[in-house]
XYZ file of C-alpha atoms in Angstrom:
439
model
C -6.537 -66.412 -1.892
C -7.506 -63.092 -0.514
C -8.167 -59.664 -2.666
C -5.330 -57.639 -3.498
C -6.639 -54.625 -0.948
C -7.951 -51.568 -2.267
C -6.409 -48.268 -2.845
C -8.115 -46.726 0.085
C -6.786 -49.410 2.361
C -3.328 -48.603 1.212
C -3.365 -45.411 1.452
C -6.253 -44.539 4.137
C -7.925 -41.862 1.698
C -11.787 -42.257 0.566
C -12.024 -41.405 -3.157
C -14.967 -39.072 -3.945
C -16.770 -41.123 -6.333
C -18.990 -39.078 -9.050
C -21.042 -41.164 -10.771
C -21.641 -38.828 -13.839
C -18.484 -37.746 -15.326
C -18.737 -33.339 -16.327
C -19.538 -32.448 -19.241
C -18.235 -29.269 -20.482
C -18.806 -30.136 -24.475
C -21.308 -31.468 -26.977
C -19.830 -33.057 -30.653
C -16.497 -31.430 -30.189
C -18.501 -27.939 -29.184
C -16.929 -26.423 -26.018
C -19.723 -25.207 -23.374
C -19.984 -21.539 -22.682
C -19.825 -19.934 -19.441
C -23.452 -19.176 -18.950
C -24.300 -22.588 -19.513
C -22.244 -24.119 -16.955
C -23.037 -21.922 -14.493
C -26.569 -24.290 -14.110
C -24.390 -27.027 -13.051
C -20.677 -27.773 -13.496
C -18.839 -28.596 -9.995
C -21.632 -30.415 -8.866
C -23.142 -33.946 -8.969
C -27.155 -34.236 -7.586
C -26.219 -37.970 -6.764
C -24.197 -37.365 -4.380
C -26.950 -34.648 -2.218
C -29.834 -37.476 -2.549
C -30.612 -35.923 -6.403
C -31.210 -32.511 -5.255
C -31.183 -30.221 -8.146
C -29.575 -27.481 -6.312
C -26.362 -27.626 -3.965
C -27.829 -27.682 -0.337
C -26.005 -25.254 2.026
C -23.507 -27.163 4.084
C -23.470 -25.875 7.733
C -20.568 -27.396 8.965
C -17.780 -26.516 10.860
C -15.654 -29.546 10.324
C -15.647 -33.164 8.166
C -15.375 -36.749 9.491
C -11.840 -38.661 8.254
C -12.899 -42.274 7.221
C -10.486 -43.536 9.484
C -6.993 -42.168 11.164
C -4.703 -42.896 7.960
C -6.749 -40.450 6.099
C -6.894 -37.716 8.744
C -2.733 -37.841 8.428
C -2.694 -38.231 4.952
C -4.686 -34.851 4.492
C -2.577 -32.939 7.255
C 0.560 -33.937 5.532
C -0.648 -32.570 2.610
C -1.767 -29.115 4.145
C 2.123 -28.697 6.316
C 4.026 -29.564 2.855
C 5.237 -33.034 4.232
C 3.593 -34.229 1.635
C 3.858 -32.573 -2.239
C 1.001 -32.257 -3.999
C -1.215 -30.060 -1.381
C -4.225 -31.266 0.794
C -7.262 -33.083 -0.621
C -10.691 -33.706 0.584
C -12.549 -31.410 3.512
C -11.365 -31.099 7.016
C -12.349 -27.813 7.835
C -14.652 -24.940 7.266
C -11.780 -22.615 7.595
C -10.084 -23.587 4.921
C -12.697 -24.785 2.214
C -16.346 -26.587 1.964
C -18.964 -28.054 -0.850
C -20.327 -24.946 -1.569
C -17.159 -22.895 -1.770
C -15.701 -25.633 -4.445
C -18.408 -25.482 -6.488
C -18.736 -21.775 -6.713
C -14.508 -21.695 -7.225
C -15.007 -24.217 -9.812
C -17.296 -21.816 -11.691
C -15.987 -18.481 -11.120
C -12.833 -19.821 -13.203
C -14.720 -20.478 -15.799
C -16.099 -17.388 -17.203
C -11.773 -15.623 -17.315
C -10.097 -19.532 -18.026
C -8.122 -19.566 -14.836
C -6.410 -22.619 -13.783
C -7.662 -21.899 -9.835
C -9.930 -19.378 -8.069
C -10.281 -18.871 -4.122
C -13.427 -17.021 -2.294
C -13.520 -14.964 -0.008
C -15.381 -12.770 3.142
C -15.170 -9.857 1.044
C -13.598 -8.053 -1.703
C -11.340 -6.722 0.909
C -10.584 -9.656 2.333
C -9.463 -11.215 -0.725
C -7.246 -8.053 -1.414
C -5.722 -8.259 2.021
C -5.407 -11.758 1.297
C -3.438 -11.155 -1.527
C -1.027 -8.971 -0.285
C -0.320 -10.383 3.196
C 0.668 -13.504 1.043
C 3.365 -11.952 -1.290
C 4.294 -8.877 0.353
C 7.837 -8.898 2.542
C 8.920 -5.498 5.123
C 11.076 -3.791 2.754
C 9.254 -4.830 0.073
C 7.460 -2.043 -3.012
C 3.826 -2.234 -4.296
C 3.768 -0.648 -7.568
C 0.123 0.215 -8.420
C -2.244 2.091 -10.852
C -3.908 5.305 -9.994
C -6.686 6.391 -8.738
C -7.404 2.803 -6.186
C -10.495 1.865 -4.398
C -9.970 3.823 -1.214
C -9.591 1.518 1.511
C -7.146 -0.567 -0.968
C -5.094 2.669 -0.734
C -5.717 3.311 3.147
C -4.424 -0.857 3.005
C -1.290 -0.303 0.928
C 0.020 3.172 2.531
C -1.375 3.662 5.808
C -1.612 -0.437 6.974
C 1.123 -1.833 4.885
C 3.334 0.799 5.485
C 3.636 0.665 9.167
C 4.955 -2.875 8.589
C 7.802 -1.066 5.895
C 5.984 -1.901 2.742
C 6.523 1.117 0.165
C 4.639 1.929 -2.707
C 4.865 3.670 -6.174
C 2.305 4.324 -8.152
C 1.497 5.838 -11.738
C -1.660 7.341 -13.404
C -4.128 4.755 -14.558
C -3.819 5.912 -18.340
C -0.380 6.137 -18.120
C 1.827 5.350 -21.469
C 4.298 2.349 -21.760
C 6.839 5.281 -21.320
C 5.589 6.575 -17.920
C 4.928 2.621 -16.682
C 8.643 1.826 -17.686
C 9.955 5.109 -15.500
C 7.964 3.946 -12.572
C 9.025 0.052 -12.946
C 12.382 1.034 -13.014
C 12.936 3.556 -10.299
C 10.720 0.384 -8.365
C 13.361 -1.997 -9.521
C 16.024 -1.039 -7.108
C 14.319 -2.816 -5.050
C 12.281 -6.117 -4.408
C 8.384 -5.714 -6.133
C 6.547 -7.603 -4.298
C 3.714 -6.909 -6.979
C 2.387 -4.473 -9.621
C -1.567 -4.104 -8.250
C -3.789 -2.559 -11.006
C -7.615 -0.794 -10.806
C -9.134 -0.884 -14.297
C -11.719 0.902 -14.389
C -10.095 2.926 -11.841
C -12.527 3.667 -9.052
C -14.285 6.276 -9.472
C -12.898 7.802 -12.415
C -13.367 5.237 -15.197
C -9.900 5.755 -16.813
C -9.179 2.933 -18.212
C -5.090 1.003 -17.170
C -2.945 -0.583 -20.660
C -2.818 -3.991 -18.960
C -0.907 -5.134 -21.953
C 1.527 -2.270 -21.909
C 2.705 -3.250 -17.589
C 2.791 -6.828 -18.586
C 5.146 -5.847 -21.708
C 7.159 -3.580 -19.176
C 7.079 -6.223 -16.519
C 9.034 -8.824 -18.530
C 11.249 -6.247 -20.075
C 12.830 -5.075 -16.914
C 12.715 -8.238 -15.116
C 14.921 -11.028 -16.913
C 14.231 -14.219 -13.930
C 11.165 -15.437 -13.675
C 11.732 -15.738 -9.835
C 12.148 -12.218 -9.544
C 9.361 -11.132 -11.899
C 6.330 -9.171 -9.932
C 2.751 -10.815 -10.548
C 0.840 -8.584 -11.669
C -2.869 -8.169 -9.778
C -5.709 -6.361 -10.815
C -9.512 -5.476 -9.881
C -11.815 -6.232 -12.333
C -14.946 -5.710 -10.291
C -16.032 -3.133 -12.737
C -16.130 -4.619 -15.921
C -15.432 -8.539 -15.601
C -16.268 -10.927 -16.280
C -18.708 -10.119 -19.140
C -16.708 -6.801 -20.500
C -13.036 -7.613 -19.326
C -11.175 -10.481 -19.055
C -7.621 -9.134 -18.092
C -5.686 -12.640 -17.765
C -5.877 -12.595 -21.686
C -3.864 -9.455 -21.932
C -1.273 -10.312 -19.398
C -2.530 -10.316 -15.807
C -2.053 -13.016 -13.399
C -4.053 -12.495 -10.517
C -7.858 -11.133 -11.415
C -9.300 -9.533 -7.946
C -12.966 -9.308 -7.687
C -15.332 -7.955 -5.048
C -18.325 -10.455 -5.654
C -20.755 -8.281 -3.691
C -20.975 -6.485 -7.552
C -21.889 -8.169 -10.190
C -21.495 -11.488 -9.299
C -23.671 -11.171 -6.517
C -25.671 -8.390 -8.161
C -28.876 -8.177 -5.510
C -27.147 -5.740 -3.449
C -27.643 -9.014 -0.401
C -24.245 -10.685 0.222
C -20.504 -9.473 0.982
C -17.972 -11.342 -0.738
C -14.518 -11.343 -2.822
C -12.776 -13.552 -4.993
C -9.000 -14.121 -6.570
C -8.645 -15.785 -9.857
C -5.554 -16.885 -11.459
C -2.370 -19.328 -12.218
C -2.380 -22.196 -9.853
C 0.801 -21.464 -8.609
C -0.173 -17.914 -7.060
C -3.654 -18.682 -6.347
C -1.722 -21.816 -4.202
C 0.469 -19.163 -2.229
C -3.158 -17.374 -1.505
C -4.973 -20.506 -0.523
C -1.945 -20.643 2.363
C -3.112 -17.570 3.427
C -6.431 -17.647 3.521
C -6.540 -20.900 5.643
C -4.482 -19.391 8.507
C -6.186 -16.419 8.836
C -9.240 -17.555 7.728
C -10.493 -15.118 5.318
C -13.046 -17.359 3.028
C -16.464 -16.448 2.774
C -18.653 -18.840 4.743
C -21.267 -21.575 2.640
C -24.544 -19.841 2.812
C -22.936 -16.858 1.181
C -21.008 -19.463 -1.567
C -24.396 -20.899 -1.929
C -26.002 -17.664 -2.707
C -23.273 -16.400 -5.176
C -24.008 -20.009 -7.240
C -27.452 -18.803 -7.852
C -26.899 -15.170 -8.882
C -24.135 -16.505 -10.905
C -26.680 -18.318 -13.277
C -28.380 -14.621 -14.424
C -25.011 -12.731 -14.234
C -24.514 -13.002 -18.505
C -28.328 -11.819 -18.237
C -28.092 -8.847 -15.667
C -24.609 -7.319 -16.907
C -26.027 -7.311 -20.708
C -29.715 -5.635 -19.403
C -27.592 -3.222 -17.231
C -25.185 -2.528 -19.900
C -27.834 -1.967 -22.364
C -29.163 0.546 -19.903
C -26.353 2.313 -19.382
C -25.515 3.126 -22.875
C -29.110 4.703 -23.363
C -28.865 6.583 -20.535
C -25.399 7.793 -20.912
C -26.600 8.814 -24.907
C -28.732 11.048 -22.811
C -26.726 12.576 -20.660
C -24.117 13.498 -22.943
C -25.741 16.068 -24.114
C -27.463 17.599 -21.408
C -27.123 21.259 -20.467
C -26.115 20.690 -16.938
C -23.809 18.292 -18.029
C -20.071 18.846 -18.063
C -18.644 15.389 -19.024
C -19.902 11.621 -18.789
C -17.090 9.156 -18.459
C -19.179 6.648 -20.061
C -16.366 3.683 -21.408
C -18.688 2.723 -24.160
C -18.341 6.268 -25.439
C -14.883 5.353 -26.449
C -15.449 2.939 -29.045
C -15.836 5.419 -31.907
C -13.461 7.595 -30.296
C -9.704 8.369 -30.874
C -6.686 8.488 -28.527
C -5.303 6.344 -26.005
C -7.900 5.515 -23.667
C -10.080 4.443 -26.573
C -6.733 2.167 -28.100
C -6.844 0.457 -24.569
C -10.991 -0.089 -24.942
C -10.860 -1.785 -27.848
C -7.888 -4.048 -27.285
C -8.941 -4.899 -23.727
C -13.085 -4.477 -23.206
C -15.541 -5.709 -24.964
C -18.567 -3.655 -23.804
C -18.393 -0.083 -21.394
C -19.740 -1.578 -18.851
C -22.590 -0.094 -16.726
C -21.086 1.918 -13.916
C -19.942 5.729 -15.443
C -18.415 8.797 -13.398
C -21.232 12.268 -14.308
C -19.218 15.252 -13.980
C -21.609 18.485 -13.920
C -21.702 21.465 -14.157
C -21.165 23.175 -10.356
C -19.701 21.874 -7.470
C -20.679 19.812 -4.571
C -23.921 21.221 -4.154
C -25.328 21.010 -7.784
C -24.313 17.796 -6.968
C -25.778 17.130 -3.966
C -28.983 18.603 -5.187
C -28.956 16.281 -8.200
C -28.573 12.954 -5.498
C -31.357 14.018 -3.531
C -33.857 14.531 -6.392
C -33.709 10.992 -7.703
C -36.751 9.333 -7.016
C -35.426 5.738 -8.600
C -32.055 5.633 -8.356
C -30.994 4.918 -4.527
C -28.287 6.836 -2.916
C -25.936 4.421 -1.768
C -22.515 3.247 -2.363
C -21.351 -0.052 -4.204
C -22.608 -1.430 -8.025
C -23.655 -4.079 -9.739
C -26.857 -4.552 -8.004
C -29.941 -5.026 -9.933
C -31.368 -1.279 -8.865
C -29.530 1.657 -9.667
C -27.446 3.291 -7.237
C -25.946 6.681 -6.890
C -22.924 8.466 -4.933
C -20.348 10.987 -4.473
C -17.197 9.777 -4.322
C -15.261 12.545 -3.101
C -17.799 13.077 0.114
C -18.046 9.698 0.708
C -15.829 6.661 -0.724
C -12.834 8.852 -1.030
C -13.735 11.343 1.821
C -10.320 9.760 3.358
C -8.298 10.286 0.368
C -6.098 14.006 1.229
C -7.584 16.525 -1.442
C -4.628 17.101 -3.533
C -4.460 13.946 -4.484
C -7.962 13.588 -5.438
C -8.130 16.429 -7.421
C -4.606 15.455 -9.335
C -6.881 12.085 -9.635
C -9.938 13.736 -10.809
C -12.312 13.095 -8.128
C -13.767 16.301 -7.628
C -16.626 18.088 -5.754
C -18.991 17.819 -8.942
C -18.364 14.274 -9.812
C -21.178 11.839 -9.317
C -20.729 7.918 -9.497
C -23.605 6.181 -10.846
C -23.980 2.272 -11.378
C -27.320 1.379 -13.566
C -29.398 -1.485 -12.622
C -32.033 -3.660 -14.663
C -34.694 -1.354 -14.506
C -36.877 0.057 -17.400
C -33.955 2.549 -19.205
C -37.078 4.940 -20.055
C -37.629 4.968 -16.879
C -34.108 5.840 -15.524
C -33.795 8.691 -18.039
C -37.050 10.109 -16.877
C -35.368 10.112 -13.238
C -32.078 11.896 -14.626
C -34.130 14.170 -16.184
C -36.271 15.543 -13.091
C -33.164 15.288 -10.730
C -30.995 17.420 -13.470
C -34.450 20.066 -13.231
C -33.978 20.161 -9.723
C -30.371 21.674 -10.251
């Protein structure tokens, strides 16, 4: 008598057999983050034993035979519930970009997370997947600028509007904003926090509260997004107060060498799926030698966000109190302060982070002077590198944004965005204290 066939001959799919099952606990203790990052998602048995993922340079996968090949396409057109497994093509997913999704999860507890060509990317991403003509954005205040150039100047030629309210704002001021939106289809509520450049910190827990007040149906209810590129994951972890989409540009932290371009979108499966259809027709993911370096920056990130944080507090305790000093919006400041900003710190972050807005004393030319006396901090834009780094928003970043509304935002002509790297924090105060001279 012959043998019953095999699964794979009924149904034309190859398994991917891994011969050593994950292990994400020891004697009933859960694994944390930074330990997993050294190998979860990935099996050397199946690479010939490498230790490390290799870098798959592919543009496409081999079907085991022609059942398979429709089995998967079904899956991808809907035909089929359940979605598409396996690899096809590199537009849509590879090795590398699993395992790195797979991780990136991890450190907020999301149920999915996609990657992509840059934080950009994943924004536009997100919004070309749930946003309808006709449709309102209602978002935080101040924004990364190009994610405001992509919500009122690209969006809105396609008849997307847009509300927004003041980072900071008060469950009162939210609720006015949500409701005057409500006449309407929200496509989403998109939050900064820390808002870029500014620092002010957004009461995730006060929209989400808001958010389900107003809207009764769960099928009319707005996700709610938000950019945690500043603070997560190590400080903030926003899906715990309420979010359901977590935006990241990887080329921060994650990344953290100041090499690589990239963006991620963590969240509920269900949203994160509505992305993923996205993404794979226009093709936004970030490509495998990119995934492959994000996987190895991602085993030091617990490591480089607590030297750079530690940094940043000593170096903020000595600004503070400088002469030429007007302010330092310096989030770790707020833990022994009072008032609303410091109620949303301690209910929402668990450290201030390492990138702070120095306001001082002048205008754009005390300022500039200050930039162009550092001698270790580089003048560039972007944070989360492993050097320090140094700008001016309002000449450069938000050069585009019209100047009433940066000043109603804060983002003046003496403001000076500074992100603190790994190096010795002697050493970076020394530098602050010759460029300050210079002024």
């Amino acid at each position: 008598m012959a043998d019953e066939p095999t699964e794979q001959e009924l149904t034309g799919v190859e398994t991917r057999v891994s011969p050593k099952p994950e292990v994400d606990a020891i004697g009933g203790r859960k694994l944390k983050p930074a330990t997993l990052m050294m190998g979860h998602g990935y099996d050397p048995t199946l690479s010939e034993g490498a230790l490390k993922p290799p870098v798959f340079l592919t543009s496409t996968f081999v079907f085991p035979n022609a059942a398979a090949g429709k089995r998967h396409f079904e899956g991808v057109t809907g035909k089929r519930p359940g979605g598409a497994a396996g690899l096809v093509y590199s537009r849509f997913n590879g090795p590398n970009q699993e395992i790195l999704e797979d991780r990136l999860g991890i450190w907020e507890g999301a149920e999915d997370a996609l990657t992509f060509s840059s934080g950009m990317a994943a924004i536009a991403t997100l919004f070309l997947s749930l946003v309808r003509p006709g449709d309102t954005i209602v978002h935080s205040g101040p924004l990364y600028a190009a994610t405001e150039t992509l919500i009122a100047r690209v969006l809105g030629r396609f008849g997307v509007h847009w509300l927004d309210f003041p980072a900071g704002a008060t469950r009162e001021e939210i609720d006015s904003v949500l409701s005057k939106a409500a006449s309407g289809r929200v496509a989403l509520i998109y939050l900064e926090s820390p808002a870029n450049p500014t620092n002010a910190l957004v009461d995730v827990e006060a929209v989400a509260a808001s958010r389900d007040a107003i809207w009764d149906s769960a099928a009319e209810k707005p996700p709610i997004a938000i950019d945690n590129t500043f603070l997560g994951p190590l400080w903030s972890q926003p899906l715990q107060h309420g979010a359901d989409v977590v935006v990241y540009s990887l080329t921060k932290y994650a990344g953290g060498h100041s090499d690589l371009v990239a963006g991620g979108v963590l969240g509920s499966k269900a949203v994160i799926d509505t992305i993923r259809a996205m993404r794979n027709t226009i093709g936004t993911i970030c490509d495998p030698n990119t995934a492959w370096m994000l996987l190895r920056s991602l085993e030091t990130l617990e490591l480089r966000m607590s030297r750079a944080g530690e940094n940043a507090a000593k170096v903020c305790a000595y600004l503070r109190d400088h002469p030429k000093v007007e302010h330092v919006g310096y989030l770790g400041f707020l833990a022994e302060a009072e008032g609303r900003q410091a109620d949303i710190y301690r209910r929402h972050c668990t450290g201030g982070g390492s990138t702070f807005s120095l306001y001082l004393k002048g205008g754009e030319a005390e300022a500039f002077r200050f930039l162009d006396s550092l001698k270790i901090a580089k003048l560039a834009v972007s944070l989360g590198g492993t050097e320090t780094l140094a700008s001016h928003p309002a000449a450069m970043t938000h050069l585009s944004v019209p100047d009433a509304r940066k000043q109603a935002l804060g983002i003046t002509d003496n403001l000076v965005r500074i992100s603190i790297g790994v190096e010795d924090a002697d050493d970076l105060i020394a530098d602050m204290e010759q460029a300050l001279a210079a002024i």
